[in-house]
Structures are given as C-alpha cells and as structure tokens.
Amino acid sequence: MRCDQTQAWTALLAHAAQFKDFDLHTAFAADAQRAEGLSQSAPHVFADLSKNHTDTATEALLIELARQTGLAAHRDAMFRGEPINNTEGRAVMHWLLRQPEGSLTGNLTAPLQQVHDTLKPMLAFAEQVRGDTHITDVVNIGIGGSDLGPQMAVLALQDFVIPGKRFHFVSNVDGHELAGVLKGLKAENTLFLIASKTFTTIETMTNARSALAWFQAQGGTDVARHFAALTTNVAAAGQMGITTTFGFWDWVGGRYSLWSAIGLPVAIAIGAKGFRELLAGAHAMDQHFQAAPLEENLPVRLGLLDVWYRNFLNCTSRSIAPYHSALRRLPAYLQQLEMESNGKRVDRIGHALPYGTSPVLWGEPGTNGQHAYFQMLHQGTDVVPLEFMAVKKPTHSLKDHHELLLANVIAQAQALMLGQADEGGHKHFPGNRPSTFLLLDELTPASLGALIALQEHRVFVSGSVWGINSFDQWGVELGKVLAKDIHARILSGQTEGLDASSAALLQRVRQG
Ligand code: F6P
C-alpha cells in the first residue's frame, strides 16, 4: 500500500503535530535511559540515535509504517534476486558481490559462482600490479559510480595503501582534469583503468580515447599491459582496442558497483586480502539488515528516521559530517547514493507522488565544516538533521590531535542539542537541533565496508517506504541527449530551433 494511504502514516501525522513542542533537553531530563535506549550496535558501527527528534513512540509508529508498506517483503525480494528494479527489468544484487563463495543455494548458486570466478582473476591482477614495480601510477577513468566509490574508498583506506604507487581519479570531461594528471606521468609507468558499466558514457569514452592517444604519442605500445577495462560491456572495450577486461553484470547499479570490478583500484591499493575484508564487512551488514528484527535493525531505523524528518518534520535536507579527513569524499559518494536512488517524483508504476522523497544531501569533513557552514546549522532558520561519523582509534601518533578531534565532534552534537539560552539576540543558540552519531572503533577495510553497506540499505529502506524504484536513474538521460545536440551546434554554429537563451549563450561561447 502507498505509504501515505496507510493507517500508520495518519497516526504519524497526528504524532508529528505533538512534536512541534518536542525538546531534546526535556526528553533527556524526563528519561534517564534515553541515551542507552536509543542507541544500538550493528556490525562495526555503533549508533547513538538519542539526539534525534524521536522517542520510542515515534519509532514504534515508524516500524508500523514499515510493516504496512511491506518493507521486509521488499527487502527479501531483493535478497532473492527478484527484478525489483522494475523500470529496467533487472534484479538488484550488489549484495551478492560480497556473499561468501558457495553460501547460497537455488537460483542464486550460479550467479554467486560467477561472482567468485570473476573476483579471483581480478584480485590476482591486482596482486600482479602491486608486485610490478614499473607501474607507479594507476589512473582510474570513470564517472559517477565508476569514480566516486573507488575514489572515496582509496582515500578512506590511505593507511592501507601500498607504498610506491599513486592513485589518480579522472572523471570530468573537462580536459583540464586529465591534462593535469597526465602532466606528471610516464606512459611506461602508468596503468589506466577505464571504468564504465555501460562503456558508453561520453565523459569516460572521451577521457579514455585521449589517454590512449597520449599513451601512443609517448611511444607506448603494450595496451594490454597498460590499459584495463572494468565494464559489463566487454565488446565495446574491445572495439576501443582494450583487451584486458574485468566484467560485471547488469544487476549491479552504477552507484552500488564499488564491490565489483569497479573496485579494482581499491584492490590494487589495499591488496586482495584488504579487498576481501571490505567485502566481508559489507556482508556482515547485509546479514544484519536481513536478520535483525526491524526494531533493532540499524539500516531500518536510519531509513525510517529519514522518512520521519522528510515527510513529518518537513526537513528538506540532511547533512553528513565525517570527523575523519580520510572520509573527505564520503559526502560526495553518499550524495549520489541517496539522491540518484531516491530523487524520484513518481512511484514504481510511474504515478506522481504527493509527498517528498530524497532530501538534499551535503556535507564536509569535520572540523572543517565547523568553520564554514555550521553557523547555519546552529543558528539558521532551517533545521537540518546532521549525521556525525567518528572513529575511536587514529592511525597516526601525533600527540593531542585525535582527542581534540573527538572532543569537537561530541561538542558539536552537544551544542546543537543544548543550544545556549542565557544569551539573547545574536548570541542566542536555539538548540534542539537533531543529530545522529555513528562511531567506528577503527577505520579499516572491514569497517568501511560495513559503513557503506549500512548507507546503501538505509537508502533502500526510505525508498521502499516511499514506494519508488531506487535503482533506476532516468533523470540523467535528458541532459545527455541535449548535450549531444548542443555539441553538434557548437561545432557548426547552427542555432535554428534553439530557445533564445541557449542560442545566445552558444553564440557567445563561439565568439573568438
Ligand atoms: O549518468 C548517470 C550514470 O549512469 C550513473 O548512474 C553512473 O554511475 C554513471 O553515469 C557512470 O555510468 P557508467 O559506469 O556506465 O559509465
């Protein structure tokens, strides 16, 4: 049943009306068990949800909403390999990529075996590159899911990265990016990974062709050694002259593809063992998502909180603050995950929805954000739920830093909640601003895997309640078609049939 037609939705609307007066300070004073009661552990992740505008009654109603919208059945359909990506007629099985070998029976036995039969040569190749001292630079050419995941993970796991190799990520069709990277490279020492699920994406194809031309202009001949394609479209890679290929399947969405061949730069960076640990961490979260009761299921609780804020407390955005500099690309990665998955205005059968879906997601690592936009979070007119992420143990030995970092993240969550009532005017902090606190013991391949899988599944949960297909992305197509037309017009100068604004801009950019 559509979420806004359920009894639980109606009950939540009534419940939300009472929440106008909800005050975190009072809630903590009234319930000594609040912090403990609204916290939980999941694989590799501890979560404190107690500073949210929620209470046990809210959670119970949200769980009821999940029940009435069939969340568990939808989740189970995904894990059975049913084609829940209905607009593309595809299964959604990124989770299968982290499933241990031989652990499934029935219709998934063969696909799981294929996953491992593909993973093994990919990891063997990664080990070979790691051992090849001639290769000092690995350049990943890809965009969207074929860039953000591996880039985020290589950065996040920089303490585990093999010494002596540099990793570069080129995504933009803007030639300044590729040219800037190529400037510092030698063909004989470079491995290019052309990462594209479809092998048709114009940015990636343009950058790949330029990289090939550069390689040959530098005297490079051994394309098989210096270029590898990571794609479901091996034939298209072959047409470009790239014969070293690692494949995956149409049931892996681009923004969910880090675990597939698209993760090759990560595997080269952290090794086969590290990559398997990343997969194992994510698998542990998959198991939690599948087996934990909804009330103690962290992705479910986070996804339902997202629905609560978006549809009942009218929050249109959500901010993320990872207090770890190595997680600096995580906000960009999560932006694609949430907004490309749930930025939809119609339900699964194409009917327009009367309620809001994906919030705007944004963020920067702490403490940097504190000295930039946190002003707005503390004293702005909009309430923005914030998700803090922190890591208990540092991997450096610099004195004082980590304690200061942790002090700041706890203090910010506290300041947002408590505010400052005793000063008026400009110095007044209203407080009562909600936040979630996620804590990892250490940032390792396994904990990163679990953290990312947690985020994937929470996006699944809110998308499922909203009744949308979180696994297509038709909204990116129109721009691609129009760019092709405008590109031809930029070359020819033809403006006939264009709107006046675009025609004038086109003429202006063509002027010498
Ligand atoms: O244009 C959007 C998109 O299709 C994303 O969903 C995807 O991650 C990205 O482009 C890259 O696609 P590909 O891996 O096929 O090059």
JSON list of C-alpha atoms in Angstrom, two decimals, residues 224-339:
[
{"chain": "A", "resi": 224, "resn": "ALA", "atom": "CA", "xyz": [47.13, -4.92, -22.90]},
{"chain": "A", "resi": 225, "resn": "ARG", "atom": "CA", "xyz": [49.54, -4.22, -20.06]},
{"chain": "A", "resi": 226, "resn": "HIS", "atom": "CA", "xyz": [48.77, -0.53, -19.55]},
{"chain": "A", "resi": 227, "resn": "PHE", "atom": "CA", "xyz": [45.00, -0.41, -20.06]},
{"chain": "A", "resi": 228, "resn": "ALA", "atom": "CA", "xyz": [42.25, -2.45, -18.44]},
{"chain": "A", "resi": 229, "resn": "ALA", "atom": "CA", "xyz": [38.51, -2.00, -18.85]},
{"chain": "A", "resi": 230, "resn": "LEU", "atom": "CA", "xyz": [36.10, -2.54, -15.95]},
{"chain": "A", "resi": 231, "resn": "THR", "atom": "CA", "xyz": [32.71, -2.94, -17.56]},
{"chain": "A", "resi": 232, "resn": "THR", "atom": "CA", "xyz": [29.63, -5.01, -18.32]},
{"chain": "A", "resi": 233, "resn": "ASN", "atom": "CA", "xyz": [30.20, -4.15, -22.00]},
{"chain": "A", "resi": 234, "resn": "VAL", "atom": "CA", "xyz": [33.39, -6.05, -22.80]},
{"chain": "A", "resi": 235, "resn": "ALA", "atom": "CA", "xyz": [32.64, -5.91, -26.54]},
{"chain": "A", "resi": 236, "resn": "ALA", "atom": "CA", "xyz": [32.72, -2.08, -26.56]},
{"chain": "A", "resi": 237, "resn": "ALA", "atom": "CA", "xyz": [36.04, -2.12, -24.69]},
{"chain": "A", "resi": 238, "resn": "GLY", "atom": "CA", "xyz": [37.40, -4.47, -27.36]},
{"chain": "A", "resi": 239, "resn": "GLN", "atom": "CA", "xyz": [36.30, -2.06, -30.08]},
{"chain": "A", "resi": 240, "resn": "MET", "atom": "CA", "xyz": [38.42, 0.60, -28.39]},
{"chain": "A", "resi": 241, "resn": "GLY", "atom": "CA", "xyz": [41.38, -1.79, -28.51]},
{"chain": "A", "resi": 242, "resn": "ILE", "atom": "CA", "xyz": [41.32, -2.68, -24.81]},
{"chain": "A", "resi": 243, "resn": "THR", "atom": "CA", "xyz": [41.64, -6.42, -24.37]},
{"chain": "A", "resi": 244, "resn": "THR", "atom": "CA", "xyz": [42.39, -6.70, -20.66]},
{"chain": "A", "resi": 245, "resn": "THR", "atom": "CA", "xyz": [38.92, -6.65, -19.16]},
{"chain": "A", "resi": 246, "resn": "PHE", "atom": "CA", "xyz": [37.14, -7.38, -15.90]},
{"chain": "A", "resi": 247, "resn": "GLY", "atom": "CA", "xyz": [33.40, -7.78, -16.15]},
{"chain": "A", "resi": 248, "resn": "PHE", "atom": "CA", "xyz": [30.33, -7.46, -14.02]},
{"chain": "A", "resi": 249, "resn": "TRP", "atom": "CA", "xyz": [26.58, -7.67, -14.52]},
{"chain": "A", "resi": 250, "resn": "ASP", "atom": "CA", "xyz": [23.57, -5.50, -15.27]},
{"chain": "A", "resi": 251, "resn": "TRP", "atom": "CA", "xyz": [22.17, -6.30, -11.81]},
{"chain": "A", "resi": 252, "resn": "VAL", "atom": "CA", "xyz": [24.85, -4.12, -10.23]},
{"chain": "A", "resi": 253, "resn": "GLY", "atom": "CA", "xyz": [23.73, -0.48, -10.23]},
{"chain": "A", "resi": 254, "resn": "GLY", "atom": "CA", "xyz": [26.47, 2.06, -11.02]},
{"chain": "A", "resi": 255, "resn": "ARG", "atom": "CA", "xyz": [26.29, 3.68, -7.58]},
{"chain": "A", "resi": 256, "resn": "TYR", "atom": "CA", "xyz": [26.37, 0.23, -5.97]},
{"chain": "A", "resi": 257, "resn": "SER", "atom": "CA", "xyz": [29.32, -1.06, -8.00]},
{"chain": "A", "resi": 258, "resn": "LEU", "atom": "CA", "xyz": [32.27, -0.47, -5.65]},
{"chain": "A", "resi": 259, "resn": "TRP", "atom": "CA", "xyz": [32.17, -4.19, -4.76]},
{"chain": "A", "resi": 260, "resn": "SER", "atom": "CA", "xyz": [32.50, -5.34, -8.38]},
{"chain": "A", "resi": 261, "resn": "ALA", "atom": "CA", "xyz": [35.34, -4.97, -10.92]},
{"chain": "A", "resi": 262, "resn": "ILE", "atom": "CA", "xyz": [34.81, -1.21, -10.44]},
{"chain": "A", "resi": 263, "resn": "GLY", "atom": "CA", "xyz": [36.62, -1.76, -7.12]},
{"chain": "A", "resi": 264, "resn": "LEU", "atom": "CA", "xyz": [39.84, -2.78, -8.91]},
{"chain": "A", "resi": 265, "resn": "PRO", "atom": "CA", "xyz": [41.71, 0.44, -7.97]},
{"chain": "A", "resi": 266, "resn": "VAL", "atom": "CA", "xyz": [40.82, -0.30, -4.35]},
{"chain": "A", "resi": 267, "resn": "ALA", "atom": "CA", "xyz": [42.05, -3.89, -4.69]},
{"chain": "A", "resi": 268, "resn": "ILE", "atom": "CA", "xyz": [45.34, -2.67, -6.19]},
{"chain": "A", "resi": 269, "resn": "ALA", "atom": "CA", "xyz": [45.66, -0.10, -3.42]},
{"chain": "A", "resi": 270, "resn": "ILE", "atom": "CA", "xyz": [44.92, -2.34, -0.42]},
{"chain": "A", "resi": 271, "resn": "GLY", "atom": "CA", "xyz": [45.56, -5.81, -1.84]},
{"chain": "A", "resi": 272, "resn": "ALA", "atom": "CA", "xyz": [43.41, -8.90, -2.28]},
{"chain": "A", "resi": 273, "resn": "LYS", "atom": "CA", "xyz": [43.23, -9.55, 1.46]},
{"chain": "A", "resi": 274, "resn": "GLY", "atom": "CA", "xyz": [42.13, -5.99, 2.20]},
{"chain": "A", "resi": 275, "resn": "PHE", "atom": "CA", "xyz": [39.53, -6.09, -0.57]},
{"chain": "A", "resi": 276, "resn": "ARG", "atom": "CA", "xyz": [38.11, -9.33, 0.80]},
{"chain": "A", "resi": 277, "resn": "GLU", "atom": "CA", "xyz": [37.90, -7.68, 4.23]},
{"chain": "A", "resi": 278, "resn": "LEU", "atom": "CA", "xyz": [35.98, -4.77, 2.70]},
{"chain": "A", "resi": 279, "resn": "LEU", "atom": "CA", "xyz": [33.54, -7.29, 1.19]},
{"chain": "A", "resi": 280, "resn": "ALA", "atom": "CA", "xyz": [33.27, -9.19, 4.47]},
{"chain": "A", "resi": 281, "resn": "GLY", "atom": "CA", "xyz": [32.46, -6.01, 6.42]},
{"chain": "A", "resi": 282, "resn": "ALA", "atom": "CA", "xyz": [29.69, -5.18, 3.96]},
{"chain": "A", "resi": 283, "resn": "HIS", "atom": "CA", "xyz": [28.41, -8.77, 4.09]},
{"chain": "A", "resi": 284, "resn": "ALA", "atom": "CA", "xyz": [28.17, -8.59, 7.88]},
{"chain": "A", "resi": 285, "resn": "MET", "atom": "CA", "xyz": [25.92, -5.54, 7.46]},
{"chain": "A", "resi": 286, "resn": "ASP", "atom": "CA", "xyz": [23.87, -7.38, 4.79]},
{"chain": "A", "resi": 287, "resn": "GLN", "atom": "CA", "xyz": [23.25, -10.16, 7.29]},
{"chain": "A", "resi": 288, "resn": "HIS", "atom": "CA", "xyz": [22.26, -7.68, 9.97]},
{"chain": "A", "resi": 289, "resn": "PHE", "atom": "CA", "xyz": [19.85, -5.97, 7.55]},
{"chain": "A", "resi": 290, "resn": "GLN", "atom": "CA", "xyz": [18.30, -9.30, 6.62]},
{"chain": "A", "resi": 291, "resn": "ALA", "atom": "CA", "xyz": [18.08, -10.89, 10.05]},
{"chain": "A", "resi": 292, "resn": "ALA", "atom": "CA", "xyz": [17.78, -8.29, 12.81]},
{"chain": "A", "resi": 293, "resn": "PRO", "atom": "CA", "xyz": [14.24, -7.53, 13.98]},
{"chain": "A", "resi": 294, "resn": "LEU", "atom": "CA", "xyz": [13.07, -4.25, 12.45]},
{"chain": "A", "resi": 295, "resn": "GLU", "atom": "CA", "xyz": [13.23, -2.53, 15.87]},
{"chain": "A", "resi": 296, "resn": "GLU", "atom": "CA", "xyz": [16.94, -3.34, 16.23]},
{"chain": "A", "resi": 297, "resn": "ASN", "atom": "CA", "xyz": [17.86, -3.11, 12.59]},
{"chain": "A", "resi": 298, "resn": "LEU", "atom": "CA", "xyz": [20.16, -0.13, 12.11]},
{"chain": "A", "resi": 299, "resn": "PRO", "atom": "CA", "xyz": [19.60, 0.48, 8.37]},
{"chain": "A", "resi": 300, "resn": "VAL", "atom": "CA", "xyz": [15.86, 0.20, 9.00]},
{"chain": "A", "resi": 301, "resn": "ARG", "atom": "CA", "xyz": [15.97, 2.67, 11.89]},
{"chain": "A", "resi": 302, "resn": "LEU", "atom": "CA", "xyz": [18.09, 5.17, 9.94]},
{"chain": "A", "resi": 303, "resn": "GLY", "atom": "CA", "xyz": [15.95, 4.88, 6.81]},
{"chain": "A", "resi": 304, "resn": "LEU", "atom": "CA", "xyz": [12.76, 5.35, 8.80]},
{"chain": "A", "resi": 305, "resn": "LEU", "atom": "CA", "xyz": [14.24, 8.37, 10.55]},
{"chain": "A", "resi": 306, "resn": "ASP", "atom": "CA", "xyz": [14.94, 9.81, 7.11]},
{"chain": "A", "resi": 307, "resn": "VAL", "atom": "CA", "xyz": [11.24, 9.36, 6.25]},
{"chain": "A", "resi": 308, "resn": "TRP", "atom": "CA", "xyz": [10.22, 10.92, 9.57]},
{"chain": "A", "resi": 309, "resn": "TYR", "atom": "CA", "xyz": [12.31, 14.03, 9.03]},
{"chain": "A", "resi": 310, "resn": "ARG", "atom": "CA", "xyz": [11.39, 14.41, 5.38]},
{"chain": "A", "resi": 311, "resn": "ASN", "atom": "CA", "xyz": [7.64, 13.80, 5.49]},
{"chain": "A", "resi": 312, "resn": "PHE", "atom": "CA", "xyz": [6.58, 14.63, 9.02]},
{"chain": "A", "resi": 313, "resn": "LEU", "atom": "CA", "xyz": [9.03, 17.25, 10.28]},
{"chain": "A", "resi": 314, "resn": "ASN", "atom": "CA", "xyz": [9.42, 18.89, 6.85]},
{"chain": "A", "resi": 315, "resn": "CYS", "atom": "CA", "xyz": [13.21, 18.76, 6.67]},
{"chain": "A", "resi": 316, "resn": "THR", "atom": "CA", "xyz": [14.31, 19.04, 3.07]},
{"chain": "A", "resi": 317, "resn": "SER", "atom": "CA", "xyz": [17.97, 18.39, 3.61]},
{"chain": "A", "resi": 318, "resn": "ARG", "atom": "CA", "xyz": [20.29, 16.14, 5.58]},
{"chain": "A", "resi": 319, "resn": "SER", "atom": "CA", "xyz": [23.92, 16.86, 6.32]},
{"chain": "A", "resi": 320, "resn": "ILE", "atom": "CA", "xyz": [26.82, 14.48, 6.90]},
{"chain": "A", "resi": 321, "resn": "ALA", "atom": "CA", "xyz": [29.91, 15.32, 8.91]},
{"chain": "A", "resi": 322, "resn": "PRO", "atom": "CA", "xyz": [32.58, 12.61, 8.91]},
{"chain": "A", "resi": 323, "resn": "TYR", "atom": "CA", "xyz": [35.14, 13.56, 11.55]},
{"chain": "A", "resi": 324, "resn": "HIS", "atom": "CA", "xyz": [37.99, 11.86, 9.74]},
{"chain": "A", "resi": 325, "resn": "SER", "atom": "CA", "xyz": [39.90, 13.59, 6.97]},
{"chain": "A", "resi": 326, "resn": "ALA", "atom": "CA", "xyz": [40.28, 10.31, 5.06]},
{"chain": "A", "resi": 327, "resn": "LEU", "atom": "CA", "xyz": [36.48, 10.24, 4.68]},
{"chain": "A", "resi": 328, "resn": "ARG", "atom": "CA", "xyz": [36.52, 13.52, 2.79]},
{"chain": "A", "resi": 329, "resn": "ARG", "atom": "CA", "xyz": [34.93, 12.09, -0.37]},
{"chain": "A", "resi": 330, "resn": "LEU", "atom": "CA", "xyz": [32.26, 10.24, 1.57]},
{"chain": "A", "resi": 331, "resn": "PRO", "atom": "CA", "xyz": [29.73, 13.10, 1.36]},
{"chain": "A", "resi": 332, "resn": "ALA", "atom": "CA", "xyz": [30.05, 13.16, -2.45]},
{"chain": "A", "resi": 333, "resn": "TYR", "atom": "CA", "xyz": [29.68, 9.38, -2.58]},
{"chain": "A", "resi": 334, "resn": "LEU", "atom": "CA", "xyz": [26.61, 9.47, -0.33]},
{"chain": "A", "resi": 335, "resn": "GLN", "atom": "CA", "xyz": [25.13, 12.29, -2.39]},
{"chain": "A", "resi": 336, "resn": "GLN", "atom": "CA", "xyz": [24.98, 10.05, -5.45]},
{"chain": "A", "resi": 337, "resn": "LEU", "atom": "CA", "xyz": [23.79, 7.09, -3.39]},
{"chain": "A", "resi": 338, "resn": "GLU", "atom": "CA", "xyz": [20.88, 8.96, -1.84]},
{"chain": "A", "resi": 339, "resn": "MET", "atom": "CA", "xyz": [19.92, 11.49, -4.48]}
]
